[in-house]
mmCIF file of C-alpha atoms and ligand atoms in Angstrom:
data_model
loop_
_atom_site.group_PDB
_atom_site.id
_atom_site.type_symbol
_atom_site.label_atom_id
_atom_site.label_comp_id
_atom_site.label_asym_id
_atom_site.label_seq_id
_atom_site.Cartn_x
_atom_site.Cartn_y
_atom_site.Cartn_z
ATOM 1 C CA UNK H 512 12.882 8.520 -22.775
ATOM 2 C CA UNK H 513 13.226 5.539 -20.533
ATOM 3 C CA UNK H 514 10.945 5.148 -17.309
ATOM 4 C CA UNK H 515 11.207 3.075 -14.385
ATOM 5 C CA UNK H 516 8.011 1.203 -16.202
ATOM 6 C CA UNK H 517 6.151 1.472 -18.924
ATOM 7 C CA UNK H 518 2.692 0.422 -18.909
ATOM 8 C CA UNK H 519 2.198 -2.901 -20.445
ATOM 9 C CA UNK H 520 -0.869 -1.961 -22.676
ATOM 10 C CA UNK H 521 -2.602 -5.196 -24.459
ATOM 11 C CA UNK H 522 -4.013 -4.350 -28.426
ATOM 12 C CA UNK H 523 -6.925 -1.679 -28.223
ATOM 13 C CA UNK H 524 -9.021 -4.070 -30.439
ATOM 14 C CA UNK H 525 -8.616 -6.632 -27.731
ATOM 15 C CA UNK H 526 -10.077 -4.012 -24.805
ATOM 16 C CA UNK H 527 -12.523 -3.152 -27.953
ATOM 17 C CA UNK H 528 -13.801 -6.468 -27.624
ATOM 18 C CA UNK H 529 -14.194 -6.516 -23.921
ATOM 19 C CA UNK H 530 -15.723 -2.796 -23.556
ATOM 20 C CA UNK H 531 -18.608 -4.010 -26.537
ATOM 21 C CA UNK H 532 -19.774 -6.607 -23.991
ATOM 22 C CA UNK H 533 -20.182 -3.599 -20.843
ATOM 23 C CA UNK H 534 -22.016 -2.003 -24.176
ATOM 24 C CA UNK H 535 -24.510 -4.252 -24.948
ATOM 25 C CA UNK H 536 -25.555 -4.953 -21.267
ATOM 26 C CA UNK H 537 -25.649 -1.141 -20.797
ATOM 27 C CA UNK H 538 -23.872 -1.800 -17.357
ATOM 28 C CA UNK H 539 -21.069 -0.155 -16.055
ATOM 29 C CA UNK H 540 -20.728 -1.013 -12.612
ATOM 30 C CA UNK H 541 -21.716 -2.881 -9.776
ATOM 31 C CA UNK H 542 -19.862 -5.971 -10.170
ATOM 32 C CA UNK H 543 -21.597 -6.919 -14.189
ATOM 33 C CA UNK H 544 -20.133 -9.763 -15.731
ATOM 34 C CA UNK H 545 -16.894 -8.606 -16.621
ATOM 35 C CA UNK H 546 -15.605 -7.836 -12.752
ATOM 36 C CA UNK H 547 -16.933 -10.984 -12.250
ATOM 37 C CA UNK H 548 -15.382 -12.798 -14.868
ATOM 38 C CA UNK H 549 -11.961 -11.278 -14.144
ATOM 39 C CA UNK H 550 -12.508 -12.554 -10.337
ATOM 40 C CA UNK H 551 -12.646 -15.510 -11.604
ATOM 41 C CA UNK H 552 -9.443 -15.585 -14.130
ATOM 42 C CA UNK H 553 -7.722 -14.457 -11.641
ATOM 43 C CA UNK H 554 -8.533 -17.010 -9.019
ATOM 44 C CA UNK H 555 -7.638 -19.370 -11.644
ATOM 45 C CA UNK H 556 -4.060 -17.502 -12.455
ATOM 46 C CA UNK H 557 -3.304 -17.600 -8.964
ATOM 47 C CA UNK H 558 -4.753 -20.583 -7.725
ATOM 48 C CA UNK H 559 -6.748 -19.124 -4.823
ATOM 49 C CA UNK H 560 -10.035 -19.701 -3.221
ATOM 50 C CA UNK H 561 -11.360 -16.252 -2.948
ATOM 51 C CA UNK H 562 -10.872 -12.266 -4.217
ATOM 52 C CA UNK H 563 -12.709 -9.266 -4.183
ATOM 53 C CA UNK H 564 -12.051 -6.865 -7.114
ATOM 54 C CA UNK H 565 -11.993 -3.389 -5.688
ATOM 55 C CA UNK H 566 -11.065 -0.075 -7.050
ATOM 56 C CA UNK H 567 -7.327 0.747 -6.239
ATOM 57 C CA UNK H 568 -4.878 -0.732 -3.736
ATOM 58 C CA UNK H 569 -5.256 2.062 -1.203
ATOM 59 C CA UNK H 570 -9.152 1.388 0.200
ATOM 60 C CA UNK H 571 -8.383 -1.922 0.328
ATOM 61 C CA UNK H 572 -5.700 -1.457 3.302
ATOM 62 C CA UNK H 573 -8.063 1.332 4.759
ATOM 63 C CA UNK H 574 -11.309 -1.617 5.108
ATOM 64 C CA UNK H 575 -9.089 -4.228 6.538
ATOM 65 C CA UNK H 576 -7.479 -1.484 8.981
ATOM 66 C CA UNK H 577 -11.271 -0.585 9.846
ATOM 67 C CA UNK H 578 -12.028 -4.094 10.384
ATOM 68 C CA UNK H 579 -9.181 -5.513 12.431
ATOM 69 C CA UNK H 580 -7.176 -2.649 13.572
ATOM 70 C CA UNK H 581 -9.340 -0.912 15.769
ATOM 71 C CA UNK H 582 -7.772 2.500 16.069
ATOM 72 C CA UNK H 583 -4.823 0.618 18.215
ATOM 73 C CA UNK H 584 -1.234 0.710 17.298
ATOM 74 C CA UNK H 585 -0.410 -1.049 13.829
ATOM 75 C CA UNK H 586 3.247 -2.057 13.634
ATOM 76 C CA UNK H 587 4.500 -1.410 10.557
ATOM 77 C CA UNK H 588 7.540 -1.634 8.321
ATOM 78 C CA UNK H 589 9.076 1.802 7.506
ATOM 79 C CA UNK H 590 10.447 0.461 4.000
ATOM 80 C CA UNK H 591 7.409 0.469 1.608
ATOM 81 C CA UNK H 592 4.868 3.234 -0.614
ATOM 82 C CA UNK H 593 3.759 6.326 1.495
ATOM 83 C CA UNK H 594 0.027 4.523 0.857
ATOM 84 C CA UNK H 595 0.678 1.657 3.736
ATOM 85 C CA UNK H 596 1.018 4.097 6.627
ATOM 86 C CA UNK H 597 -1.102 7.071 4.989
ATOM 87 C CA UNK H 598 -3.839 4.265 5.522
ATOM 88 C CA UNK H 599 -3.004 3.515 8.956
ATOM 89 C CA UNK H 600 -2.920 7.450 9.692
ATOM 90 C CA UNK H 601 -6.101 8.067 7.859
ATOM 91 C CA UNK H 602 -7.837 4.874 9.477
ATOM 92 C CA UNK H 603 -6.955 6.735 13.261
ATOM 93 C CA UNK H 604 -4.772 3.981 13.716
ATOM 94 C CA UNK H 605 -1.184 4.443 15.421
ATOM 95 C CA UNK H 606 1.827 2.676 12.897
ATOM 96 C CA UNK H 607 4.528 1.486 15.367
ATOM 97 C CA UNK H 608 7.648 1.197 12.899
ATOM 98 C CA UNK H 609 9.737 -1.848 13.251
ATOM 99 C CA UNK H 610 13.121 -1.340 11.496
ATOM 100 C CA UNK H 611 13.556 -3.778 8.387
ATOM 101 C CA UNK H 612 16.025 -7.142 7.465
ATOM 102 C CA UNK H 613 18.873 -5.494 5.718
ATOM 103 C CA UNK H 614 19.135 -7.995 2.825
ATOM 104 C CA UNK H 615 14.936 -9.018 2.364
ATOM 105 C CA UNK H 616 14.381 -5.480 2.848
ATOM 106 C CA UNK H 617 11.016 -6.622 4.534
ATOM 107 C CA UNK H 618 9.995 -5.818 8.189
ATOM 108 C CA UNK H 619 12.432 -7.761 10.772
ATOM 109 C CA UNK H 620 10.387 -9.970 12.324
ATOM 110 C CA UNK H 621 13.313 -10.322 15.280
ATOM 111 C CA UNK H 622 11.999 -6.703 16.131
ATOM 112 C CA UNK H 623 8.725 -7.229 16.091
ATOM 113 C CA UNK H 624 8.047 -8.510 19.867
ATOM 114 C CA UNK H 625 9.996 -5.575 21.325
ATOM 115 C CA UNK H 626 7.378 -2.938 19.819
ATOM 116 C CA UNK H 627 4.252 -4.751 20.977
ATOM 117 C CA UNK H 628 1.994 -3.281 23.341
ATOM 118 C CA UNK H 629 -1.570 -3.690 25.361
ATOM 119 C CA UNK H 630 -2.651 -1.211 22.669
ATOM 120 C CA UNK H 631 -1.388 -3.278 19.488
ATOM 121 C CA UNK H 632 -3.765 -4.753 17.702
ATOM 122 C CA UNK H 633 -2.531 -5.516 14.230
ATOM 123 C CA UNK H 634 0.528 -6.090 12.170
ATOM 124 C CA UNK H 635 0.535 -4.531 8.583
ATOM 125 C CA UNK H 636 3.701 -5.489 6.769
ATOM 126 C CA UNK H 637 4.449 -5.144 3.340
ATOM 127 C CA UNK H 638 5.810 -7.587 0.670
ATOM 128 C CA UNK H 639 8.214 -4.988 -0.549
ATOM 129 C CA UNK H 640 9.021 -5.500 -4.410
ATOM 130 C CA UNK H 641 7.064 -8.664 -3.963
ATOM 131 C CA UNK H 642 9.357 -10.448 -1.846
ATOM 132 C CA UNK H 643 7.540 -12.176 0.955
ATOM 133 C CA UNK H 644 7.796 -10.905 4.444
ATOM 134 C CA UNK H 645 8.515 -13.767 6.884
ATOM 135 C CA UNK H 646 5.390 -14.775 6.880
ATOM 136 C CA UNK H 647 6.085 -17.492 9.573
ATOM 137 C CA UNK H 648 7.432 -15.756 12.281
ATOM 138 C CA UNK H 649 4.993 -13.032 11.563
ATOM 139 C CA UNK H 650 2.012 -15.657 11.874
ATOM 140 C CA UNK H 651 3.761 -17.044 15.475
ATOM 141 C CA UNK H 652 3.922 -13.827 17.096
ATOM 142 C CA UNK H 653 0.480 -12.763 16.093
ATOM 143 C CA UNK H 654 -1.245 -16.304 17.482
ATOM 144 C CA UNK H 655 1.280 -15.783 21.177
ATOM 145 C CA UNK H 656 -0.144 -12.189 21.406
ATOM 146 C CA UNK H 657 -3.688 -12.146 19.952
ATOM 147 C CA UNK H 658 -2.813 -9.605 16.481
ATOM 148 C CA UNK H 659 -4.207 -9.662 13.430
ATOM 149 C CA UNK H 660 -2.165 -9.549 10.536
ATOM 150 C CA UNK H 661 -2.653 -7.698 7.089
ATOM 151 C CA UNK H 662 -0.177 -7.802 3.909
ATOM 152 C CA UNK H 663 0.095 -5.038 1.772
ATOM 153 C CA UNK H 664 0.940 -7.430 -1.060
ATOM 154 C CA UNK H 665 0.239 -4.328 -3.606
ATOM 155 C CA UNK H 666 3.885 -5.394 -5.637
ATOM 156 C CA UNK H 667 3.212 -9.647 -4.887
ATOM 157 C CA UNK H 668 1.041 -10.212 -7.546
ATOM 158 C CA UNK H 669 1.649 -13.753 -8.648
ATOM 159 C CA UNK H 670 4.355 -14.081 -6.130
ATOM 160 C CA UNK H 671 4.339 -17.668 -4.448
ATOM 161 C CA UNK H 672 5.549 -18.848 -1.076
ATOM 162 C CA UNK H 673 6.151 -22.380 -0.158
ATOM 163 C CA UNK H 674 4.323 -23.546 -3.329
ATOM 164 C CA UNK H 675 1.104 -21.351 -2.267
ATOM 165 C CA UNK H 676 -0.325 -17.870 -3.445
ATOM 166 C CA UNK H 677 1.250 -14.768 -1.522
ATOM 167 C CA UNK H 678 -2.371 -13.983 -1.257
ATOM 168 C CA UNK H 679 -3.005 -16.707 1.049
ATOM 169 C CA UNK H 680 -1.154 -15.450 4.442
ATOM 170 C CA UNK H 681 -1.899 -13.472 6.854
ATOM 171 C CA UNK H 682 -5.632 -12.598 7.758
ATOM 172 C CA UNK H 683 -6.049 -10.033 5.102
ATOM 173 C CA UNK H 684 -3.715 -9.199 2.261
ATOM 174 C CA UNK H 685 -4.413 -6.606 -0.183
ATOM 175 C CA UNK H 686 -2.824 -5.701 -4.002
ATOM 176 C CA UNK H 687 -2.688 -2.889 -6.527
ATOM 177 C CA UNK H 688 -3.582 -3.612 -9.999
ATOM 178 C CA UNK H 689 -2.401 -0.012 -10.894
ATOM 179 C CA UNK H 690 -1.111 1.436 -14.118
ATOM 180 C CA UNK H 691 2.214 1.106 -12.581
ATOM 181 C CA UNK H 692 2.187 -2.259 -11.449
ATOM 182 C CA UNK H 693 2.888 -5.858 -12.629
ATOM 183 C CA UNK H 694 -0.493 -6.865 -13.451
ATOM 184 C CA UNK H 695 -3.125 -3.435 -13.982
ATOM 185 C CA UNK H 696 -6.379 -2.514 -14.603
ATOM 186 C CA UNK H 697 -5.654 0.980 -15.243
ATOM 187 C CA UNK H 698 -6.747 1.717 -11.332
ATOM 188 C CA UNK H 699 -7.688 -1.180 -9.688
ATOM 189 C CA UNK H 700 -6.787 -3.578 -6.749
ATOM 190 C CA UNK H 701 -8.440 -6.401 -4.593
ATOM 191 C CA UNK H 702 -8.545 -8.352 -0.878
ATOM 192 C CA UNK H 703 -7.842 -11.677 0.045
ATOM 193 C CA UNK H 704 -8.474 -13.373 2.881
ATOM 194 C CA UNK H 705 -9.138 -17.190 3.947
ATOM 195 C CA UNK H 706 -11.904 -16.849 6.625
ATOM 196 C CA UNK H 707 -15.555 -16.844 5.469
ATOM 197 C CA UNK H 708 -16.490 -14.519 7.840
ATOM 198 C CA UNK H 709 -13.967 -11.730 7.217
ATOM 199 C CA UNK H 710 -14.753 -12.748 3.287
ATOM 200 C CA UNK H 711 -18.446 -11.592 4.507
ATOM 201 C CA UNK H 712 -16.961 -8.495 6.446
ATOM 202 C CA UNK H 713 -14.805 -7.177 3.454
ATOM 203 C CA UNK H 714 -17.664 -7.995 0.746
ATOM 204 C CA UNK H 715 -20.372 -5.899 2.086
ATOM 205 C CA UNK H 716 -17.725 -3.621 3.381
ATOM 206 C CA UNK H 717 -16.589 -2.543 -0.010
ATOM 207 C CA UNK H 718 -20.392 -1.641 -1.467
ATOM 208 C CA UNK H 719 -21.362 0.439 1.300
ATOM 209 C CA UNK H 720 -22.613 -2.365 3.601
ATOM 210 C CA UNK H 721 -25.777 -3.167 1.704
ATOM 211 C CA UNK H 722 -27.540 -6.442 2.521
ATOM 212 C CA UNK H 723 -30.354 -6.172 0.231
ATOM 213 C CA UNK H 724 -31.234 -2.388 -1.707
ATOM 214 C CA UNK H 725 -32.759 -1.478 1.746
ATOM 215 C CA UNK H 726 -31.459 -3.264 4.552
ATOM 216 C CA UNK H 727 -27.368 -2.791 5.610
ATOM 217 C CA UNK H 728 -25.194 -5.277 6.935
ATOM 218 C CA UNK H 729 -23.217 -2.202 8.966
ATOM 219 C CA UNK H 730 -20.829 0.457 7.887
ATOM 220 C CA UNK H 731 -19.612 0.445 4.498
ATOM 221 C CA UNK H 732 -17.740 2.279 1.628
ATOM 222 C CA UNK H 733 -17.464 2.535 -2.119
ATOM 223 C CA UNK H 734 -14.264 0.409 -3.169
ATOM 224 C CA UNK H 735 -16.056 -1.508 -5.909
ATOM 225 C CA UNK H 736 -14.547 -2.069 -9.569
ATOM 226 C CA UNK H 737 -15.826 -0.851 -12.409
ATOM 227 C CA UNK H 738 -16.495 -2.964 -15.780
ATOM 228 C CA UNK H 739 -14.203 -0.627 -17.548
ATOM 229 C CA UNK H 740 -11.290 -1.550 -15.113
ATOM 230 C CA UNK H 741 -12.284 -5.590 -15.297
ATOM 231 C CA UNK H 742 -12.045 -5.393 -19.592
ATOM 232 C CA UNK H 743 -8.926 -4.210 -19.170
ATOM 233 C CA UNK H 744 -7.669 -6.603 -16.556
ATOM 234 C CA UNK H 745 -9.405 -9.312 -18.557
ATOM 235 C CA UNK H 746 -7.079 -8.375 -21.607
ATOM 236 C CA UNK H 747 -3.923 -7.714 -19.663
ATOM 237 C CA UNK H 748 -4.237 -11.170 -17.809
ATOM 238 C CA UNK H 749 -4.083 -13.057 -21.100
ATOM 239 C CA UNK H 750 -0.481 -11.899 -21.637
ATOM 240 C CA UNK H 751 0.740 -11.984 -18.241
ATOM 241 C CA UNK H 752 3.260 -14.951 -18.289
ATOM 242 C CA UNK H 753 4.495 -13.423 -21.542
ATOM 243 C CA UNK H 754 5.007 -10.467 -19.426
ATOM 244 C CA UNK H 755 6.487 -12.402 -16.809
ATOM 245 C CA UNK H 756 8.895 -14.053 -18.727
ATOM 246 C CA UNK H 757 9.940 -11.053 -20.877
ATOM 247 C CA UNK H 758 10.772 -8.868 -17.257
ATOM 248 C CA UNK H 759 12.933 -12.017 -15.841
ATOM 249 C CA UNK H 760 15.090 -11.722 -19.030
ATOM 250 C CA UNK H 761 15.919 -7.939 -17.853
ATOM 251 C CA UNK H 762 16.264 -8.919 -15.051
ATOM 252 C CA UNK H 763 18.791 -12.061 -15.679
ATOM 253 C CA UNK H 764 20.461 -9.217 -17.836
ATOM 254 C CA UNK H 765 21.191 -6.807 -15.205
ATOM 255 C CA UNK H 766 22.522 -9.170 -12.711
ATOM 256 C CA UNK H 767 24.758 -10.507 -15.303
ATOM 257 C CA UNK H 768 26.182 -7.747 -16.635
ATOM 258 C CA UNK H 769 26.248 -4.946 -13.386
ATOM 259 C CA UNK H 770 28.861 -5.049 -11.020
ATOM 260 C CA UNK H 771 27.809 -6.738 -8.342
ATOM 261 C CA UNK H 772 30.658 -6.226 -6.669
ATOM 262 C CA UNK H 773 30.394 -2.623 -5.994
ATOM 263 C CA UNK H 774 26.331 -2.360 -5.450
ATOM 264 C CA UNK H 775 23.873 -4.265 -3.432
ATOM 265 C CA UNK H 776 20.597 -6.223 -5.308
ATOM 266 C CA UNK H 777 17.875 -7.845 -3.874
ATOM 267 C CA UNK H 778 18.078 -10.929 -1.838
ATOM 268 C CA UNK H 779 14.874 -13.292 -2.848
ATOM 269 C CA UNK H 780 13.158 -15.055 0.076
ATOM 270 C CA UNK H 781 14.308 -18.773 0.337
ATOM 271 C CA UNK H 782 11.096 -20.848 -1.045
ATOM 272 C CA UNK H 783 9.672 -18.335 -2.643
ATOM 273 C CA UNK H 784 8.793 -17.649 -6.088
ATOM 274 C CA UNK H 785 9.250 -14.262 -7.195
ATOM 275 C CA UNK H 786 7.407 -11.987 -10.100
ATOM 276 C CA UNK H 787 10.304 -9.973 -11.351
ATOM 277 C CA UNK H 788 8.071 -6.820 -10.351
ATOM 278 C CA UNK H 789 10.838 -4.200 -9.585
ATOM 279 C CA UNK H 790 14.919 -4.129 -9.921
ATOM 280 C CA UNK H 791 15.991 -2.011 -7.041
ATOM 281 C CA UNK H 792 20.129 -1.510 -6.092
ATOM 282 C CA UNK H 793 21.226 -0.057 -3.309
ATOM 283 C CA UNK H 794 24.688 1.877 -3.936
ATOM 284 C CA UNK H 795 27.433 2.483 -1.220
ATOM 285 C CA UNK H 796 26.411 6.024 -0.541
ATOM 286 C CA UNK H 797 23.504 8.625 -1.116
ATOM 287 C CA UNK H 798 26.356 10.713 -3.174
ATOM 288 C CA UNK H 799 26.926 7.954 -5.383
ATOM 289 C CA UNK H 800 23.012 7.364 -6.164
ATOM 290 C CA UNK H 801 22.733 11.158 -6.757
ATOM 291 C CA UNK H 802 25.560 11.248 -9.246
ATOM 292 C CA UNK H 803 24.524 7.967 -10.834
ATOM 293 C CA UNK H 804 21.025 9.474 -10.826
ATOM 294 C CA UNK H 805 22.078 12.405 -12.515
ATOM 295 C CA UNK H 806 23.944 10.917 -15.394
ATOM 296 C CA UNK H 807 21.211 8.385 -16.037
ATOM 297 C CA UNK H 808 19.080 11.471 -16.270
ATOM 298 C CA UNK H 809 21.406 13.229 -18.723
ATOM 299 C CA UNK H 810 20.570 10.604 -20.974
ATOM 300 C CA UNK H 811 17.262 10.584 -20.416
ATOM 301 C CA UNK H 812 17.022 7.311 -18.334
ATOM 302 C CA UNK H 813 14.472 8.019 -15.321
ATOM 303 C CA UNK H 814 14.702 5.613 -12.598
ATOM 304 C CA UNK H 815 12.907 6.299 -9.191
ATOM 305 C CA UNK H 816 13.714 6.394 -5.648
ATOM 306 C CA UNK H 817 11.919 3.507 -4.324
ATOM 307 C CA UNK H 818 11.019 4.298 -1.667
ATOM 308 C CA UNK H 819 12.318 7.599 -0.620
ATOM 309 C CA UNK H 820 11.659 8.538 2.317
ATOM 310 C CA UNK H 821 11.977 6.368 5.197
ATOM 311 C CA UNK H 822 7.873 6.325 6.527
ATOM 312 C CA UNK H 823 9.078 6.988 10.008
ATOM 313 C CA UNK H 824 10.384 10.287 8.963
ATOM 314 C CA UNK H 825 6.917 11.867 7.530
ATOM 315 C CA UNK H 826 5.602 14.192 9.414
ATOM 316 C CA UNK H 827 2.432 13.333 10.239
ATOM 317 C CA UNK H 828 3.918 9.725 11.311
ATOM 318 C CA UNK H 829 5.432 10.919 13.773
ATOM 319 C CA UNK H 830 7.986 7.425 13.982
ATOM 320 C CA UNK H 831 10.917 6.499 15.882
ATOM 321 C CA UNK H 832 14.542 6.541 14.469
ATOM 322 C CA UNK H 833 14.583 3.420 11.957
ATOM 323 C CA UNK H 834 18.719 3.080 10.936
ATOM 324 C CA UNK H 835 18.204 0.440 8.592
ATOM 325 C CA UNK H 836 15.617 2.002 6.671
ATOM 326 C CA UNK H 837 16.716 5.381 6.482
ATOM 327 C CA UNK H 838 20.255 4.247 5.394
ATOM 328 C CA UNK H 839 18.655 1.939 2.623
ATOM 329 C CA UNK H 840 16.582 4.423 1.658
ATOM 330 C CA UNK H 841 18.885 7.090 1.282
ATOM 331 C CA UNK H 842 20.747 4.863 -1.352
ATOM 332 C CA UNK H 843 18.625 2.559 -3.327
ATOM 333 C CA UNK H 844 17.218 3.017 -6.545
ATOM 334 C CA UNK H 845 14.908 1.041 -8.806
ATOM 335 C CA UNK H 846 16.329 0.270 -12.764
ATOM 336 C CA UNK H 847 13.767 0.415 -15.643
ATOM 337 C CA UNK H 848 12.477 -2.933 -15.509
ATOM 338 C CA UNK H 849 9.819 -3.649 -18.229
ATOM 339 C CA UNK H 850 8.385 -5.250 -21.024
ATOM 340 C CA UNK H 851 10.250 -4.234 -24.170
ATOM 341 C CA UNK H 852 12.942 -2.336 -23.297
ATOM 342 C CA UNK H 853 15.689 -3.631 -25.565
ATOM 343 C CA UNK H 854 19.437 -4.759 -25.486
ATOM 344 C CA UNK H 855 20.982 -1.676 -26.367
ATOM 345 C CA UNK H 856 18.759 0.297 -24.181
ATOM 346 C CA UNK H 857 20.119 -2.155 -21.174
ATOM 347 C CA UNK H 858 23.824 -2.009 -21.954
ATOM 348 C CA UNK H 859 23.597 1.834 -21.948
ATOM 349 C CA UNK H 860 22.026 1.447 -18.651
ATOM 350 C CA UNK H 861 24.438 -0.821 -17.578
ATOM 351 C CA UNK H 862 27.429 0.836 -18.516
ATOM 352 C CA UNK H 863 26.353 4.208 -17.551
ATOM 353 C CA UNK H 864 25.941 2.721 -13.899
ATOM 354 C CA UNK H 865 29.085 0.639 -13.740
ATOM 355 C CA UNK H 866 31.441 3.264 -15.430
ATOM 356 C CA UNK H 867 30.566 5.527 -12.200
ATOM 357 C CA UNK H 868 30.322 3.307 -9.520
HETATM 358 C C1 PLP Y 2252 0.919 1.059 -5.253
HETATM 359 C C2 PLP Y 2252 0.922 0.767 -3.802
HETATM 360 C C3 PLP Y 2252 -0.230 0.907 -2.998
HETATM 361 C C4 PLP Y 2252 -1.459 1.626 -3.463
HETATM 362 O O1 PLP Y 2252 -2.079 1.117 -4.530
HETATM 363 P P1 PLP Y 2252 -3.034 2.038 -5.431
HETATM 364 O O2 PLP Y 2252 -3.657 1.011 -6.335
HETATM 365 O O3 PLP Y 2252 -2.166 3.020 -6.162
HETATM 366 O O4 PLP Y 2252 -4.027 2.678 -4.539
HETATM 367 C C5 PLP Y 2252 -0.192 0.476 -1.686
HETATM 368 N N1 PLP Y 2252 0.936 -0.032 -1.164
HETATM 369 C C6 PLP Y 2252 2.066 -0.145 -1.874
HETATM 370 C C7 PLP Y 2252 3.271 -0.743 -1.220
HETATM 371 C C8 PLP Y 2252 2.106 0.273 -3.212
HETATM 372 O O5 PLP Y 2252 3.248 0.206 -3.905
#
């Protein structure tokens, strides 16, 4: 059976190794030595100034909407996981969908000014298969109207723009180090952000706004990883350019041997570097995914809908019509894309799709 991933999973003597050290300290939790060693390979990796560790991608987006969206009307792309407006829902926030670029496949930032109110008070876009929003624009409109801006970065691990981390726009971006993702911990994620106060904000935010055992900055929650997740992330790090490399040769494969005449790809943002996190196409026609679909399936290939459906059209979103993003939607599909999946398995893939395009 071939997935749309397959969990990159590093020697268990390796995690062995790591898990002895949470052993002998007899701690689990609470940021021990091993969160706070990852923290700081990871800084490293991606050349940044500052991270909090937390425990999945999803609380992450839920503090930072706390913080800086004030119940007021997020706008929001339509094109991205179920988790980015679930969190502005949840939060009793308002997401105001903005229709995305047909090519980036990120928010259009040309929309953006149209949807702005006296009640908008933040921007959450997301880096959709890691490829970075336009961060510029975004960054323009939010200084000429007083927003706040937060990246749901959850596929941008690694991802570089203009020579600097992802990580490093925007007032708050978050990422998922899940199972399913580029770089994991199992369950796992973390927050960025550049300003020390905010830093201060998010830190005591995400251990239940302690000060000191007794005393409490303010409101808080539990979004702290555990030592088990950090071992793990500690182990998968060392590998991760291996892992990098390895997924651009799929990659390089697929757009050299599909037919890129007949089916869309991703375009890449201009100056950016990308991670090679997902392979999405997007085929003339919902009929032609679901027959394409269908005889991948037959032979036990299982790619995924990414993302199906358009946000706007949840229920309990309540959004406006979004054309771009329903039609994309309706018709794009992401390829397996991981380490190890061989040559043969990739031509069958391959030929499968182009033989019924
Ligand atoms: C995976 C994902 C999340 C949520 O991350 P978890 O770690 O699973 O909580 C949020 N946003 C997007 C776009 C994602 O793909």
């Amino acid at each position: 059976m071939i997935n749309v991933t397959k969990t990159f999973l590093p020697p268990l003597e390796e995690y062995n190794i790591q898990l002895q050290r949470a052993w002998n300290k007899e701690w689990l939790t609470n940021r021990g030595e091993l969160v706070l060693e990852l923290e700081e390979k990871l800084k490293k990796y991606l050349n940044i100034s500052n991270i909090i560790a937390t425990n999945n991608g999803t609380v992450p987006l839920q503090i930072a909407l706390k913080l800086l969206g004030k119940q007021g009307e997020i706008i929001t792309t339509p094109f991205s996981y179920a988790a980015t407006s679930a969190a502005i829902v949840w939060e009793n926030c308002t997401p105001v969908f903005v229709d995305i670029h047909p090519e980036y496949l990120t928010i259009d930032e040309t929309k953006i000014e149209n949807a702005i109110t006296d009640k908008t008070t933040a921007i959450l876009a997301t880096h959709v298969f890691g490829n970075p929003c336009n961060v510029e624009a975004i960054e323009n409109l939010a200084k000429k109207y007083n927003l706040k801006v937060i990246y749901d970065a959850a596929h941008a691990f690694g991802v570089t723009y203009k020579d600097k981390s992802i990580f490093d726009y925007g007032d708050i971006s978050t990422c998922s180090f899940h199972a399913t993702k580029l770089f994991h911990t199992g369950e796992g994620g973390a927050m960025f952000t550049n300003n020390t106060e905010l830093h201060h904000k998010l830190f005591y935010s995400h251990n239940f706004g302690h000060k000191t055992a007794l005393t409490f900055h303010g409101l808080g929650i539990n979004a702290k990883m555990s030592e088990l997740q950090a071992a793990l992330g500690i182990c998968v790090l060392s590998y991760m350019n291996n892992i990098i490399s390895q997924r651009k040769k799929v990659v390089d494969f697929y757009n050299t041997h599909l037919n890129l005449n007949k089916i869309q790809i991703l375009k890449i943002r201009e100056n950016s570097n990308w991670n090679y996190s997902y392979y999405p196409v997007i085929f003339n026609s919902e009929k032609d995914l679901l027959n394409i679909e269908s005889k991948l399936n037959e032979n036990k290939i299982f790619p995924r809908r990414y993302f199906y459906p358009s946000l706007n059209t949840i229920e309990y979103t309540k959004g406006e019509e979004m054309p771009i993003s329903e039609s994309i939607a309706a018709r794009i599909l992401c390829l397996p894309l991981y380490v190890g999946l061989s040559n043969e398995e990739l031509l069958n893939i391959v030929s499968l799709i182009n033989l019924n395009l």
